[in-house]
Amino acid sequence: MAGIGPLTQDWEPVVIRKKAPSAATKKDEKVVNAARRAGAEIESVKKSNAGTNKAASSGTTLNTRKLDEETENLAHERVPTELKKAIMQARMDKKLTQAQLAQMINEKPQIIQEYESGKAIPNQQIIGKLERALGAKLRGKK
């Protein structure tokens, strides 16, 4: 670096400090006791549900009681008998297997089996696909 120009030094003082105490160290028992000895004012606030599991369980007791008192049996709507028979008849008229019909409407063969056995929950989209593929009206009045 010789010959580049006059060298200057930075004579400003460098101050190195400890970092400010974190929230956890402010709550430390030693720090609190030292503050008490020094006569500082200390405020302690207890959180309402601190250390308990009440928040999770208190809301559910109302719901479980309502569910226990509920007497109505709820069940999903199933495929009506007329629709089952209409699907089977139209499929047989076209001489298709369940697997072939399922492939025509881009569904799994299991879905056709469920519709024909009456176990499926009626889906209007699938019924519409079946109507188009079979060329028969399955919904509504004939």
Short mmCIF file of C-alpha atoms in Angstrom, two decimals:
data_model
loop_
_atom_site.label_atom_id
_atom_site.label_comp_id
_atom_site.label_asym_id
_atom_site.label_seq_id
_atom_site.Cartn_x
_atom_site.Cartn_y
_atom_site.Cartn_z
CA MET A 1 0.00 0.00 0.00
CA ALA A 2 3.00 2.26 -0.06
CA GLY A 3 2.91 5.16 -2.42
CA ILE A 4 -0.91 5.36 -2.77
CA GLY A 5 -1.32 8.40 -0.58
CA PRO A 6 -1.42 9.47 3.01
CA LEU A 7 -2.79 6.85 5.36
CA THR A 8 -5.38 8.01 7.82
CA GLN A 9 -6.54 6.34 10.92
CA ASP A 10 -10.03 6.33 12.38
CA TRP A 11 -9.68 7.59 15.94
CA GLU A 12 -13.41 7.38 16.79
CA PRO A 13 -14.02 5.23 19.87
CA VAL A 14 -15.68 1.84 19.36
CA VAL A 15 -18.33 1.04 21.97
CA ILE A 16 -19.12 -2.61 22.63
CA ARG A 17 -22.26 -3.25 24.68
CA LYS A 18 -24.14 -6.24 25.89
CA LYS A 19 -27.43 -6.80 24.13
CA ALA A 20 -30.61 -5.62 25.84
CA PRO A 21 -32.19 -8.16 28.17
CA SER A 22 -34.82 -10.31 26.49
CA ALA A 23 -38.35 -10.79 27.77
CA ALA A 24 -37.44 -14.19 29.22
CA THR A 25 -34.56 -12.78 31.28
CA LYS A 26 -36.76 -9.95 32.55
CA LYS A 27 -39.13 -12.55 33.99
CA ASP A 28 -36.33 -14.65 35.48
CA GLU A 29 -36.72 -15.23 39.23
CA LYS A 30 -33.22 -13.88 40.01
CA VAL A 31 -33.93 -10.65 38.15
CA VAL A 32 -37.27 -10.20 39.92
CA ASN A 33 -35.72 -10.79 43.36
CA ALA A 34 -32.90 -8.34 42.60
CA ALA A 35 -35.47 -5.74 41.54
CA ARG A 36 -37.40 -6.29 44.80
CA ARG A 37 -34.22 -5.81 46.85
CA ALA A 38 -33.45 -2.63 44.95
CA GLY A 39 -36.96 -1.35 45.73
CA ALA A 40 -38.20 -1.29 42.13
CA GLU A 41 -41.91 -1.53 41.45
CA ILE A 42 -42.94 -5.00 40.26
CA GLU A 43 -46.24 -5.89 38.64
CA SER A 44 -47.35 -9.49 38.33
CA VAL A 45 -50.38 -10.49 36.29
CA LYS A 46 -51.78 -14.03 36.22
CA LYS A 47 -53.06 -15.09 32.84
CA SER A 48 -56.63 -16.37 32.94
CA ASN A 49 -56.14 -19.93 31.67
CA ALA A 50 -52.37 -20.22 32.06
CA GLY A 51 -51.18 -23.73 32.70
CA THR A 52 -54.59 -25.31 32.25
CA ASN A 53 -56.31 -27.02 29.40
CA LYS A 54 -59.65 -25.33 30.05
CA ALA A 55 -59.77 -23.45 26.76
CA ALA A 56 -59.77 -26.68 24.77
CA SER A 57 -62.29 -28.58 26.86
CA SER A 58 -64.78 -25.91 27.99
CA GLY A 59 -66.24 -25.26 24.51
CA THR A 60 -66.74 -28.90 23.68
CA THR A 61 -68.87 -29.75 26.70
CA LEU A 62 -71.73 -27.67 25.29
CA ASN A 63 -71.48 -29.37 21.90
CA THR A 64 -71.27 -32.87 23.34
CA ARG A 65 -74.30 -32.23 25.52
CA LYS A 66 -76.27 -31.06 22.46
CA LEU A 67 -75.16 -34.14 20.54
CA ASP A 68 -76.14 -36.42 23.41
CA GLU A 69 -79.59 -34.82 23.61
CA GLU A 70 -80.08 -35.16 19.85
CA THR A 71 -82.44 -38.04 19.14
CA GLU A 72 -82.98 -37.66 15.40
CA ASN A 73 -81.28 -40.35 13.32
CA LEU A 74 -79.66 -38.83 10.27
CA ALA A 75 -78.81 -40.89 7.20
CA HIS A 76 -77.68 -40.08 3.68
CA GLU A 77 -80.17 -40.27 0.86
CA ARG A 78 -79.77 -43.45 -1.18
CA VAL A 79 -80.53 -44.27 -4.82
CA PRO A 80 -84.27 -44.94 -5.17
CA THR A 81 -85.44 -48.35 -6.41
CA GLU A 82 -86.93 -46.90 -9.62
CA LEU A 83 -83.58 -45.35 -10.57
CA LYS A 84 -81.70 -48.61 -9.84
CA LYS A 85 -84.02 -50.58 -12.07
CA ALA A 86 -83.99 -47.94 -14.81
CA ILE A 87 -80.16 -47.93 -14.93
CA MET A 88 -79.99 -51.74 -15.03
CA GLN A 89 -82.69 -51.99 -17.72
CA ALA A 90 -81.13 -49.34 -19.96
CA ARG A 91 -77.69 -50.92 -19.58
CA MET A 92 -79.03 -54.38 -20.44
CA ASP A 93 -80.89 -52.97 -23.48
CA LYS A 94 -77.59 -51.57 -24.80
CA LYS A 95 -75.89 -54.91 -23.96
CA LEU A 96 -73.20 -53.24 -21.84
CA THR A 97 -71.40 -54.54 -18.78
CA GLN A 98 -71.03 -52.37 -15.70
CA ALA A 99 -67.33 -51.91 -16.49
CA GLN A 100 -68.06 -50.83 -20.09
CA LEU A 101 -70.70 -48.34 -18.93
CA ALA A 102 -68.31 -46.98 -16.31
CA GLN A 103 -65.63 -46.49 -18.95
CA MET A 104 -68.10 -44.65 -21.20
CA ILE A 105 -68.89 -42.10 -18.49
CA ASN A 106 -65.29 -41.90 -17.14
CA GLU A 107 -66.13 -43.30 -13.73
CA LYS A 108 -64.98 -46.37 -11.81
CA PRO A 109 -66.95 -49.62 -12.24
CA GLN A 110 -67.58 -49.58 -8.50
CA ILE A 111 -69.76 -46.48 -8.93
CA ILE A 112 -72.04 -48.28 -11.38
CA GLN A 113 -72.23 -51.24 -8.96
CA GLU A 114 -73.20 -48.90 -6.11
CA TYR A 115 -75.90 -47.20 -8.21
CA GLU A 116 -77.39 -50.50 -9.33
CA SER A 117 -77.31 -51.96 -5.81
CA GLY A 118 -78.81 -48.80 -4.28
CA LYS A 119 -75.86 -48.08 -1.98
CA ALA A 120 -74.66 -44.90 -3.71
CA ILE A 121 -75.51 -41.37 -2.63
CA PRO A 122 -77.23 -39.83 -5.69
CA ASN A 123 -75.06 -37.39 -7.60
CA GLN A 124 -76.85 -35.42 -10.32
CA GLN A 125 -73.69 -35.13 -12.43
CA ILE A 126 -73.21 -38.89 -12.56
CA ILE A 127 -76.91 -39.46 -13.25
CA GLY A 128 -76.66 -36.96 -16.12
CA LYS A 129 -73.66 -38.82 -17.56
CA LEU A 130 -75.58 -42.11 -17.29
CA GLU A 131 -78.57 -40.59 -19.12
CA ARG A 132 -76.36 -39.41 -21.99
CA ALA A 133 -74.44 -42.69 -22.24
CA LEU A 134 -77.54 -44.89 -22.07
CA GLY A 135 -79.77 -42.62 -24.14
CA ALA A 136 -82.56 -42.95 -21.57
CA LYS A 137 -84.23 -40.54 -19.20
CA LEU A 138 -83.50 -41.64 -15.63
CA ARG A 139 -84.60 -38.57 -13.66
CA GLY A 140 -88.01 -37.03 -13.38
CA LYS A 141 -91.19 -38.23 -15.05
CA LYS A 142 -90.93 -40.44 -18.09
#
